[in-house]
Amino acid sequence: MPAGAVRRHDPERRQRIIDAAIRVVGAKGIAGLSHRTVAAEADVPLGSTTYHFKTLDDLLVAALRQANEQFAPVLDPSEPDLATALARLLGEFLAAGRDRGRVELEYELYLAALRRPALRPVAAEWCASVAAALGGRTDPVTARALVAVMDGISLQVLLTDAEYDPSYARDILGRVLAGG
């Protein structure tokens, strides 16, 4: 460090970089993500992004992990019918009043694992955590099937701009729970 230079202590910089990456992906998609675009969005020197995240995949892993943490399914324990509870939860996730861009961002990060192997363990963690949240209400195999169905319904709504149909979701989830 040159004489007289002062090293700034900035303990929040790493988090600001992750938040900026999420905003960049939300605005420009993963194709628009670079260390340079994130540095500009976070208002930090370019070297800070590469210091904290050696590769873009490292940065995407942190962003996906943060997105996963913000989606923690909370089932209503007073709702005796799991299919109804899950359909309601899915409706809240996909609600027209919710920030659709945020939902799309979460799925874009999740689906990026198709082409970016570094993201696969984080995507798998998300699936496992949702299935574990269902563990007290059903067996592990059915819980995984429910996660797959909820992902499928979510993708159909997001990709087709279809209106979320809670009665359809409840029916399909109920069929999975009934074993047929």
N, CA and C of each residue as an Amber inpcrd file, in Angstrom:
protein
   540
   0.8560000  -1.1570000   0.0000000   0.0000000   0.0000000   0.0000000
   0.9090000   1.2280000   0.0000000   0.6020000   2.2220000  -0.8650000
   1.4460000   3.4140000  -0.9190000   1.4340000   4.1560000   0.4180000
   2.5470000   4.8640000   0.6860000   2.6340000   5.6440000   1.9240000
   1.5020000   6.6590000   1.9710000   0.8700000   6.7550000   3.1200000
  -0.2120000   7.7190000   3.3020000  -1.5730000   7.1970000   2.8730000
  -1.6160000   6.0710000   2.1700000  -2.9060000   5.5130000   1.7420000
  -3.6020000   4.8770000   2.9430000  -4.8840000   5.0010000   2.9690000
  -5.6740000   4.4590000   4.0660000  -6.5510000   3.3360000   3.5310000
  -6.4690000   2.1960000   4.1470000  -7.3140000   1.0710000   3.7510000
  -8.6740000   1.2520000   4.4140000  -9.7150000   1.3250000   3.5950000
 -11.0730000   1.4930000   4.1330000 -11.6040000   0.1510000   4.5980000
 -12.1190000   0.1660000   5.7950000 -12.7580000  -1.0340000   6.3230000
 -14.2320000  -0.9520000   5.9340000 -14.6910000  -1.9100000   5.1620000
 -16.0670000  -1.8830000   4.6580000 -16.6610000  -3.2830000   4.7960000
 -17.1090000  -3.6230000   6.0030000 -17.6010000  -4.9910000   6.2380000
 -18.8700000  -5.3250000   5.4600000 -19.5900000  -4.3490000   4.9630000
 -20.8320000  -4.5940000   4.2240000 -20.6100000  -4.7180000   2.7170000
 -19.3740000  -4.5380000   2.2670000 -19.1070000  -4.5020000   0.8220000
 -19.5050000  -5.8070000   0.1360000 -19.1730000  -6.9350000   0.7210000
 -19.5080000  -8.2240000   0.0960000 -21.0230000  -8.3410000  -0.0920000
 -21.7800000  -7.9640000   0.9280000 -23.2450000  -8.0340000   0.8320000
 -23.7710000  -7.0650000  -0.2170000 -23.1870000  -5.8790000  -0.2940000
 -23.6220000  -4.9070000  -1.3100000 -23.3590000  -5.4480000  -2.7160000
 -22.2880000  -6.1810000  -2.8740000 -21.9690000  -6.7730000  -4.1790000
 -23.0020000  -7.8410000  -4.5340000 -23.3650000  -8.6770000  -3.5680000
 -24.3920000  -9.6960000  -3.8180000 -25.7240000  -9.0290000  -4.1730000
 -26.1040000  -8.0210000  -3.3990000 -27.3580000  -7.3050000  -3.6730000
 -27.3300000  -6.6730000  -5.0620000 -26.1840000  -6.1180000  -5.4210000
 -26.0480000  -5.5070000  -6.7490000 -26.1600000  -6.5620000  -7.8460000
 -25.5710000  -7.7250000  -7.6240000 -25.6630000  -8.8070000  -8.6130000
 -27.1200000  -9.2080000  -8.8250000 -27.8690000  -9.2820000  -7.7450000
 -29.2840000  -9.6320000  -7.8550000 -30.0360000  -8.5590000  -8.6520000
 -29.7220000  -7.2950000  -8.4090000 -30.3750000  -6.2190000  -9.1710000
 -29.9910000  -6.2760000 -10.6460000 -28.7190000  -6.5470000 -10.9340000
 -28.2680000  -6.6340000 -12.3310000 -28.9810000  -7.7840000 -13.0460000
 -29.0300000  -8.9470000 -12.4110000 -29.7170000 -10.0910000 -13.0310000
 -31.1960000  -9.7770000 -13.1960000 -31.7820000  -9.1150000 -12.2250000
 -33.1880000  -8.7370000 -12.3290000 -33.4560000  -7.7920000 -13.4870000
 -32.5360000  -6.8900000 -13.7490000 -32.7240000  -5.8950000 -14.8100000
 -32.2730000  -6.3880000 -16.1790000 -31.1630000  -7.1430000 -16.2330000
 -30.5420000  -7.4950000 -17.5100000 -30.4560000  -8.9900000 -17.7740000
 -30.8620000  -9.7920000 -16.7890000 -30.7100000 -11.2280000 -16.9450000
 -29.2820000 -11.6450000 -16.6460000 -29.0700000 -12.9440000 -16.5850000
 -27.7380000 -13.4510000 -16.2790000 -26.7440000 -13.0630000 -17.3720000
 -27.2060000 -12.9540000 -18.5990000 -26.3190000 -12.5580000 -19.6890000
 -25.7330000 -11.1630000 -19.4630000 -26.4240000 -10.3240000 -18.7090000
 -25.9360000  -8.9720000 -18.4440000 -25.0330000  -8.8700000 -17.2300000
 -24.7660000  -9.9970000 -16.5890000 -23.9550000  -9.9970000 -15.3730000
 -22.4770000 -10.0720000 -15.7100000 -21.7210000  -9.1520000 -15.1820000
 -20.2670000  -9.1930000 -15.2750000 -19.7280000  -8.5370000 -14.0140000
 -18.4640000  -8.7610000 -13.7450000 -17.8630000  -8.0990000 -12.5810000
 -17.9830000  -6.5840000 -12.7420000 -17.8330000  -6.1140000 -13.9580000
 -17.8920000  -4.6800000 -14.2210000 -19.2910000  -4.1150000 -13.9640000
 -20.3570000  -4.8070000 -14.4570000 -21.7150000  -4.2910000 -14.2440000
 -22.0930000  -4.3310000 -12.7650000 -21.6370000  -5.3550000 -12.0710000
 -21.9330000  -5.4620000 -10.6380000 -21.1750000  -4.3810000  -9.8650000
 -19.9200000  -4.1560000 -10.2020000 -19.1380000  -3.1140000  -9.5270000
 -19.8000000  -1.7540000  -9.7020000 -20.2370000  -1.4660000 -10.9100000
 -20.9030000  -0.1860000 -11.1600000 -22.1990000  -0.0790000 -10.3580000
 -22.9770000  -1.1480000 -10.3270000 -24.2500000  -1.1470000  -9.5910000
 -24.0220000  -1.0170000  -8.0900000 -22.9900000  -1.6560000  -7.5800000
 -22.6930000  -1.6210000  -6.1490000 -21.9050000  -0.3730000  -5.7520000
 -21.4240000   0.3580000  -6.7570000 -20.6080000   1.5530000  -6.5230000
 -19.3590000   1.1890000  -5.7140000 -18.6810000   0.1490000  -6.2000000
 -17.4260000  -0.2880000  -5.5960000 -16.3920000  -0.4320000  -6.7170000
 -15.1200000  -0.4240000  -6.3790000 -14.0970000  -0.6500000  -7.4090000
 -14.2280000  -2.0580000  -7.9970000 -13.9030000  -2.1810000  -9.2540000
 -13.9710000  -3.4770000  -9.9360000 -13.1950000  -4.5470000  -9.1660000
 -12.0480000  -4.2010000  -8.6350000 -11.2360000  -5.1550000  -7.8920000
 -11.9410000  -5.7290000  -6.6740000 -12.8970000  -4.9880000  -6.1220000
 -13.6410000  -5.4990000  -4.9630000 -14.5030000  -6.6900000  -5.3470000
 -15.0870000  -6.6590000  -6.5340000 -15.9490000  -7.7800000  -6.9260000
 -15.1160000  -9.0340000  -7.1510000 -13.9460000  -8.8620000  -7.7590000
 -13.1060000 -10.0400000  -8.0030000 -12.3760000 -10.4880000  -6.7380000
 -12.2080000  -9.5960000  -5.7830000 -11.6210000  -9.9780000  -4.4950000
 -12.5870000 -10.8970000  -3.7380000 -13.8460000 -10.5010000  -3.6820000
 -14.8380000 -11.2730000  -2.9320000 -15.3580000 -12.4840000  -3.7090000
 -15.3840000 -12.3810000  -5.0440000 -15.9320000 -13.4480000  -5.8890000
 -14.9950000 -13.6320000  -7.0760000 -14.1720000 -14.6590000  -6.9920000
 -13.1530000 -14.8770000  -8.0270000 -13.7740000 -15.0620000  -9.4160000
 -14.9260000 -15.7390000  -9.4610000 -15.5790000 -15.9920000 -10.7470000
 -17.0320000 -15.5090000 -10.6830000 -17.6310000 -15.3630000 -11.8440000
 -19.0550000 -15.0110000 -11.8810000 -19.8980000 -16.1210000 -11.2830000
 -19.4750000 -17.3640000 -11.4570000 -20.2120000 -18.4680000 -10.8460000
 -20.2080000 -18.3430000  -9.3210000 -19.0730000 -17.9260000  -8.7440000
 -19.0270000 -17.7110000  -7.2890000 -20.0550000 -16.6560000  -6.8800000
 -20.1530000 -15.6080000  -7.6670000 -21.1080000 -14.5400000  -7.3810000
 -22.5460000 -15.0300000  -7.5560000 -22.7890000 -15.8080000  -8.5970000
 -24.1300000 -16.3590000  -8.8140000 -24.5240000 -17.3300000  -7.7040000
 -23.5780000 -18.1090000  -7.2190000 -23.8680000 -19.0220000  -6.1030000
 -24.3210000 -18.2090000  -4.8900000 -23.6200000 -17.1430000  -4.5880000
 -24.0000000 -16.3050000  -3.4440000 -25.3720000 -15.6710000  -3.6550000
 -25.6500000 -15.2160000  -4.8800000 -26.9430000 -14.6020000  -5.1780000
 -28.0710000 -15.6200000  -5.0760000 -27.8670000 -16.8210000  -5.6170000
 -28.8920000 -17.8660000  -5.5440000 -29.1210000 -18.2860000  -4.1030000
 -28.0500000 -18.4180000  -3.3470000 -28.1870000 -18.8000000  -1.9460000
 -29.0020000 -17.7340000  -1.1870000 -28.7500000 -16.4750000  -1.4700000
 -29.5100000 -15.4070000  -0.8070000 -30.9780000 -15.4470000  -1.2340000
 -31.2340000 -15.6670000  -2.5170000 -32.6220000 -15.7660000  -2.9920000
 -33.3210000 -16.9370000  -2.3130000 -32.6180000 -18.0480000  -2.1490000
 -33.1900000 -19.2170000  -1.4780000 -33.5630000 -18.9020000  -0.0370000
 -32.6950000 -18.1700000   0.6400000 -32.9390000 -17.8450000   2.0450000
 -34.1690000 -16.9610000   2.2100000 -34.4520000 -16.1580000   1.1990000
 -35.5910000 -15.2530000   1.2920000 -36.9090000 -15.9630000   1.0010000
 -36.8320000 -17.1720000   0.4520000 -38.0420000 -17.9540000   0.2300000
 -38.0120000 -19.1390000   1.1780000 -38.6570000 -18.9770000   2.2800000
 -38.7640000 -20.0720000   3.2450000 -40.2420000 -20.3940000   3.3880000
 -40.6590000 -21.5410000   2.8740000 -42.0820000 -21.8540000   2.9360000
 -42.5760000 -21.9640000   4.3740000 -43.6520000 -21.2800000   4.6410000
 -44.2560000 -21.3210000   5.9640000 -45.6690000 -21.8600000   5.7990000
 -45.8560000 -23.1000000   6.2280000 -47.1670000 -23.7330000   6.1250000
 -48.0020000 -23.3760000   7.3400000 -49.2540000 -23.1430000   7.0930000
 -50.1880000 -22.8410000   8.1710000 -50.4770000 -24.1440000   8.9150000
 -49.9890000 -24.2820000  10.1500000 -50.1900000 -25.5440000  10.8800000
 -51.6590000 -25.8040000  11.2140000 -52.4850000 -24.7520000  11.1760000
 -53.9000000 -24.9580000  11.4870000 -54.6700000 -25.4910000  10.2840000
 -54.0380000 -25.4800000   9.0880000 -54.7010000 -25.9900000   7.8800000
 -54.4800000 -27.4980000   7.8230000 -55.5390000 -28.2880000   8.0360000
 -55.3630000 -29.7430000   8.0700000 -55.0920000 -30.3490000   6.6930000
 -55.5210000 -29.6690000   5.6360000 -55.3570000 -30.2070000   4.2900000
 -54.0840000 -29.6420000   3.6670000 -53.0780000 -30.4870000   3.5030000
 -51.7850000 -30.0420000   2.9900000 -51.9050000 -29.4800000   1.5790000
 -52.7200000 -30.0810000   0.7300000 -52.8670000 -29.5850000  -0.6410000
 -53.3940000 -28.1490000  -0.6330000 -54.3470000 -27.8600000   0.2170000
 -54.8980000 -26.5100000   0.3210000 -53.8370000 -25.5420000   0.8310000
 -53.0830000 -25.9670000   1.8370000 -52.0330000 -25.1140000   2.3950000
 -50.9700000 -24.8050000   1.3550000 -50.5680000 -25.8210000   0.5700000
 -49.5480000 -25.6140000  -0.4550000 -50.0730000 -24.7480000  -1.5990000
 -51.3140000 -24.9550000  -2.0050000 -51.9040000 -24.1310000  -3.0630000
 -51.9590000 -22.6710000  -2.6190000 -52.2840000 -22.4430000  -1.3610000
 -52.3190000 -21.0790000  -0.8270000 -50.9140000 -20.4720000  -0.8280000
 -49.9330000 -21.2570000  -0.3620000 -48.5510000 -20.7900000  -0.3300000
 -48.0530000 -20.4600000  -1.7370000 -48.3590000 -21.3290000  -2.6830000
 -47.9630000 -21.0990000  -4.0650000 -48.6470000 -19.8510000  -4.6150000
 -49.9110000 -19.6620000  -4.2630000 -50.6290000 -18.4700000  -4.6900000
 -49.9990000 -17.2040000  -4.1440000 -49.5380000 -17.2470000  -2.9000000
 -48.8640000 -16.0800000  -2.3190000 -47.5520000 -15.8030000  -3.0460000
 -46.8370000 -16.8660000  -3.4110000 -45.5700000 -16.7250000  -4.1270000
 -45.7940000 -16.1190000  -5.5100000 -46.8560000 -16.5550000  -6.1760000
 -47.1250000 -16.1170000  -7.5510000 -48.1350000 -14.9780000  -7.6430000
 -48.5480000 -14.4370000  -6.5140000 -49.6070000 -13.4240000  -6.4920000
 -49.2870000 -12.2570000  -7.4110000 -50.3340000 -11.7870000  -8.0720000
 -50.1890000 -10.6610000  -8.9930000 -49.6310000  -9.4340000  -8.2760000
 -49.9840000  -9.2580000  -7.0030000 -49.5140000  -8.1100000  -6.2580000
 -48.0570000  -8.2080000  -5.8410000 -47.5020000  -9.4160000  -5.8610000
 -46.0930000  -9.6020000  -5.4910000 -45.2330000  -9.1220000  -6.6500000
 -44.0330000  -8.7920000  -6.3660000 -43.1050000  -8.3240000  -7.3860000
 -42.7750000  -9.4750000  -8.3380000 -43.4240000  -9.4740000  -9.5060000
 -43.2150000 -10.5570000 -10.4710000 -41.7540000 -10.6360000 -10.9030000
 -41.1290000  -9.4810000 -11.0200000 -39.7190000  -9.4770000 -11.3940000
 -38.8740000 -10.2510000 -10.4000000 -39.2430000 -10.1770000  -9.1340000
 -38.5080000 -10.9010000  -8.0910000 -38.6860000 -12.4110000  -8.2630000
 -39.9140000 -12.8340000  -8.5650000 -40.1770000 -14.2590000  -8.7790000
 -39.4100000 -14.7420000 -10.0130000 -39.4490000 -13.9630000 -11.0870000
 -38.7130000 -14.3300000 -12.2970000 -37.2200000 -14.4020000 -12.0280000
 -36.7080000 -13.4560000 -11.2570000 -35.2930000 -13.4520000 -10.9050000
 -34.9260000 -14.7240000 -10.1510000 -35.7410000 -15.0910000  -9.1720000
 -35.4590000 -16.2950000  -8.3930000 -35.4160000 -17.5260000  -9.2910000
 -36.3600000 -17.6140000 -10.2320000 -36.3500000 -18.7640000 -11.1410000
 -35.2100000 -18.6870000 -12.1450000 -34.8460000 -17.4860000 -12.5910000
 -33.7200000 -17.3800000 -13.5170000 -32.4410000 -17.8670000 -12.8400000
 -32.2400000 -17.4810000 -11.6040000 -31.0660000 -17.9550000 -10.8700000
 -31.1290000 -19.4690000 -10.6650000 -32.2890000 -19.9620000 -10.3170000
 -32.4970000 -21.3950000 -10.0780000 -32.2270000 -22.1930000 -11.3560000
 -32.7760000 -21.7270000 -12.4810000 -32.6230000 -22.4430000 -13.7440000
 -31.2410000 -22.2700000 -14.3740000 -30.4920000 -21.2810000 -13.9210000
 -29.1290000 -21.1130000 -14.4220000 -28.2770000 -22.3350000 -14.1260000
 -28.6960000 -23.1290000 -13.1680000 -27.9590000 -24.3510000 -12.8260000
 -27.9360000 -25.3420000 -13.9890000 -28.8470000 -25.1860000 -14.9470000
 -28.8250000 -26.0640000 -16.1150000 -27.5170000 -25.9380000 -16.8850000
 -26.9940000 -24.7280000 -16.9710000 -25.7780000 -24.4690000 -17.7510000
 -24.5570000 -24.1710000 -16.8840000 -24.7800000 -23.9770000 -15.6140000
 -23.6770000 -23.6160000 -14.7150000 -23.6170000 -24.6390000 -13.5780000
 -22.7930000 -25.6620000 -13.7310000 -22.7190000 -26.7300000 -12.7300000
 -22.4340000 -26.2420000 -11.3180000 -21.7470000 -25.1130000 -11.1620000
 -21.4470000 -24.6010000  -9.8160000 -22.7150000 -24.2510000  -9.0510000
 -23.7990000 -23.9690000  -9.7650000 -25.0580000 -23.5990000  -9.1190000
 -25.8970000 -24.8150000  -8.7200000 -25.5980000 -25.9630000  -9.2670000
 -26.4370000 -27.1470000  -9.0160000 -26.5520000 -27.5210000  -7.5460000
 -25.4570000 -27.4930000  -6.7860000 -25.6190000 -27.8310000  -5.3620000
 -26.5510000 -26.8580000  -4.6320000 -26.5290000 -25.5880000  -5.0040000
 -27.3920000 -24.6110000  -4.3370000 -28.8460000 -24.8350000  -4.7460000
 -29.0840000 -25.1450000  -6.0220000 -30.4440000 -25.4630000  -6.4670000
 -30.9490000 -26.7160000  -5.7500000 -30.0730000 -27.6930000  -5.6090000
 -30.4550000 -28.9210000  -4.9010000 -30.7430000 -28.6400000  -3.4280000
 -29.9690000 -27.7340000  -2.8200000 -30.2190000 -27.3560000  -1.4210000
 -31.6220000 -26.7620000  -1.2750000 -32.0070000 -25.9280000  -2.2540000
 -33.3310000 -25.3010000  -2.2000000 -34.4150000 -26.3750000  -2.2530000
 -34.3030000 -27.2950000  -3.2090000 -35.2910000 -28.3710000  -3.3190000
 -35.3480000 -29.1750000  -2.0240000 -34.1830000 -29.4930000  -1.4800000
 -34.1250000 -30.2850000  -0.2480000 -34.7210000 -29.5190000   0.9320000
 -34.4950000 -28.2120000   0.9920000 -35.0180000 -27.4490000   2.1290000
 -36.5340000 -27.3380000   2.0690000 -37.0830000 -27.1840000   0.8680000
 -38.5420000 -27.1320000   0.7480000 -39.1300000 -28.5040000   1.0840000
 -38.5100000 -29.5620000   0.5750000 -38.9880000 -30.9170000   0.8850000
 -38.8910000 -31.1770000   2.3900000 -37.8190000 -30.7060000   3.0230000
 -37.6740000 -30.8980000   4.4690000 -38.7600000 -30.1390000   5.2310000
 -39.1450000 -28.9670000   4.7170000 -40.2080000 -28.1880000   5.3700000
 -41.5380000 -28.9460000   5.3220000 -41.6800000 -29.8090000   4.3360000
 -42.8970000 -30.6110000   4.2090000 -42.7960000 -31.9200000   4.9950000
 -41.6080000 -32.2170000   5.5000000 -41.3350000 -33.4870000   6.1560000
 -42.2440000 -33.8470000   7.3140000 -42.7080000 -32.8580000   8.0330000
 -43.5900000 -33.1520000   9.1490000 -45.0090000 -33.4940000   8.7260000
 -45.3140000 -33.2810000   7.4390000 -46.6900000 -33.4870000   6.9670000
 -46.8310000 -34.6450000   5.9790000 -45.6960000 -35.1340000   5.4490000
 -45.7500000 -36.2280000   4.4750000 -44.3990000 -36.9400000   4.4380000
 -44.3380000 -38.0310000   3.7010000 -43.0840000 -38.7860000   3.6040000
 -42.1210000 -38.0830000   2.6390000 -40.8180000 -38.4120000   2.7000000
 -39.8160000 -37.7120000   1.8800000 -40.0350000 -37.8320000   0.3680000
 -40.4760000 -38.9750000  -0.1100000 -40.6870000 -39.1500000  -1.5540000
 -41.8420000 -38.2670000  -2.0340000 -42.9230000 -38.2550000  -1.2890000
 -44.0650000 -37.4120000  -1.6530000 -43.6820000 -35.9350000  -1.5500000
 -42.8920000 -35.5820000  -0.5430000 -42.4570000 -34.1880000  -0.3960000
 -41.6790000 -33.7450000  -1.6330000 -40.7710000 -34.5900000  -2.1200000
 -40.0130000 -34.2500000  -3.3380000 -40.9370000 -34.1220000  -4.5350000
 -41.9280000 -34.9930000  -4.6370000 -42.8880000 -34.9140000  -5.7420000
 -43.6870000 -33.6160000  -5.6670000 -44.0660000 -33.2120000  -4.4700000
 -44.8050000 -31.9570000  -4.2980000 -43.9600000 -30.7600000  -4.7250000
 -42.6830000 -30.7700000  -4.3870000 -41.7830000 -29.6920000  -4.8010000
 -41.7160000 -29.6340000  -6.3280000 -41.6040000 -30.7940000  -6.9650000
 -41.5470000 -30.8440000  -8.4300000 -42.8310000 -30.2960000  -9.0530000
 -43.9680000 -30.6650000  -8.5050000 -45.2470000 -30.1750000  -9.0330000
 -45.3590000 -28.6650000  -8.8330000 -44.9780000 -28.1730000  -7.6710000
 -45.0440000 -26.7290000  -7.4240000 -44.1100000 -25.9730000  -8.3640000
 -42.9230000 -26.5280000  -8.6250000 -42.0190000 -25.9110000  -9.6010000
 -42.6690000 -25.8790000 -10.9840000 -43.2740000 -26.9870000 -11.3670000
 -43.9190000 -27.0560000 -12.6840000 -45.0480000 -26.0580000 -12.8310000
 -45.8900000 -25.9610000 -11.8350000 -47.0000000 -24.9990000 -11.8760000
 -46.4380000 -23.5760000 -11.9390000 -45.4270000 -23.3000000 -11.1290000
 -44.8300000 -21.9620000 -11.1210000 -44.2570000 -21.6070000 -12.4840000
 -43.5160000 -22.5280000 -13.0740000 -42.9380000 -22.2640000 -14.3910000
 -44.0110000 -22.0460000 -15.4530000 -45.0780000 -22.8300000 -15.4030000
 -46.1610000 -22.6360000 -16.3750000 -46.7730000 -21.2450000 -16.2390000
 -47.0100000 -20.8100000 -15.0290000 -47.5790000 -19.4810000 -14.8080000
 -46.6100000 -18.4040000 -15.3090000 -45.3350000 -18.5420000 -14.9630000
 -44.3540000 -17.5320000 -15.3400000 -44.0930000 -17.4920000 -16.8380000
 -44.0380000 -18.6550000 -17.4700000 -43.6780000 -18.7040000 -18.8890000
 -44.8350000 -18.3940000 -19.8270000 -46.0530000 -18.5940000 -19.3680000
 -47.2140000 -18.3910000 -20.2520000 -48.0340000 -17.1610000 -19.8880000
 -47.6320000 -16.4750000 -18.8120000 -48.4150000 -15.3430000 -18.3070000
 -49.8340000 -15.7540000 -17.9470000 -50.0170000 -17.0410000 -17.6790000
 -51.3370000 -17.5370000 -17.2770000 -51.6360000 -17.0590000 -15.8680000
 -52.8960000 -16.9450000 -15.5760000 -53.3330000 -16.6090000 -14.2270000
 -53.1460000 -17.8400000 -13.3500000 -52.6520000 -17.6470000 -12.1490000
 -52.5180000 -18.7650000 -11.2250000 -53.9110000 -19.2320000 -10.8350000
 -54.1370000 -20.5400000 -10.9390000 -55.4400000 -21.1290000 -10.6230000
 -55.3010000 -21.9840000  -9.3630000 -55.6930000 -21.4340000  -8.2100000
 -55.5000000 -22.1800000  -6.9610000 -56.2930000 -23.4810000  -6.8950000
 -57.4560000 -23.5420000  -7.5310000 -58.2240000 -24.7910000  -7.4630000
 -57.5320000 -25.8880000  -8.2840000 -56.9470000 -25.5180000  -9.4250000
 -56.1770000 -26.4850000 -10.2180000 -54.9780000 -26.9790000  -9.4090000
 -54.2430000 -26.0230000  -8.8090000 -53.0640000 -26.3930000  -8.0190000
 -53.4620000 -27.3090000  -6.8680000 -54.5380000 -26.9750000  -6.1780000
 -54.9960000 -27.7840000  -5.0540000 -55.3620000 -29.1850000  -5.5160000
 -56.0190000 -29.2880000  -6.6780000 -56.4210000 -30.5960000  -7.2200000
 -55.1830000 -31.4400000  -7.5490000 -54.2230000 -30.8460000  -8.2620000
 -53.0230000 -31.6070000  -8.6630000 -52.1970000 -32.0010000  -7.4270000
 -52.0180000 -31.0640000  -6.5050000 -51.2790000 -31.3740000  -5.2750000
 -51.9980000 -32.4640000  -4.4750000 -53.3210000 -32.4010000  -4.4410000
 -54.1090000 -33.4270000  -3.7480000 -53.9280000 -34.7980000  -4.3860000
 -53.8380000 -34.8350000  -5.7200000 -53.6270000 -36.1130000  -6.4040000
 -52.2720000 -36.7080000  -6.0470000 -51.2550000 -35.8520000  -5.9690000
 -49.9210000 -36.3470000  -5.5760000 -49.9890000 -36.9060000  -4.1580000
 -50.6360000 -36.1830000  -3.2740000 -50.7470000 -36.6400000  -1.8880000
 -51.5500000 -37.9370000  -1.7570000 -52.5260000 -38.1000000  -2.6720000
 -53.3480000 -39.3080000  -2.6360000 -52.6580000 -40.4910000  -3.3080000
 -51.5300000 -40.2220000  -3.9610000 -50.8030000 -41.2940000  -4.6280000
 -51.3270000 -41.6070000  -6.0060000 -51.9810000 -40.6690000  -6.6370000
 -52.4870000 -40.9500000  -7.9810000 -53.0770000 -39.7890000  -8.5470000
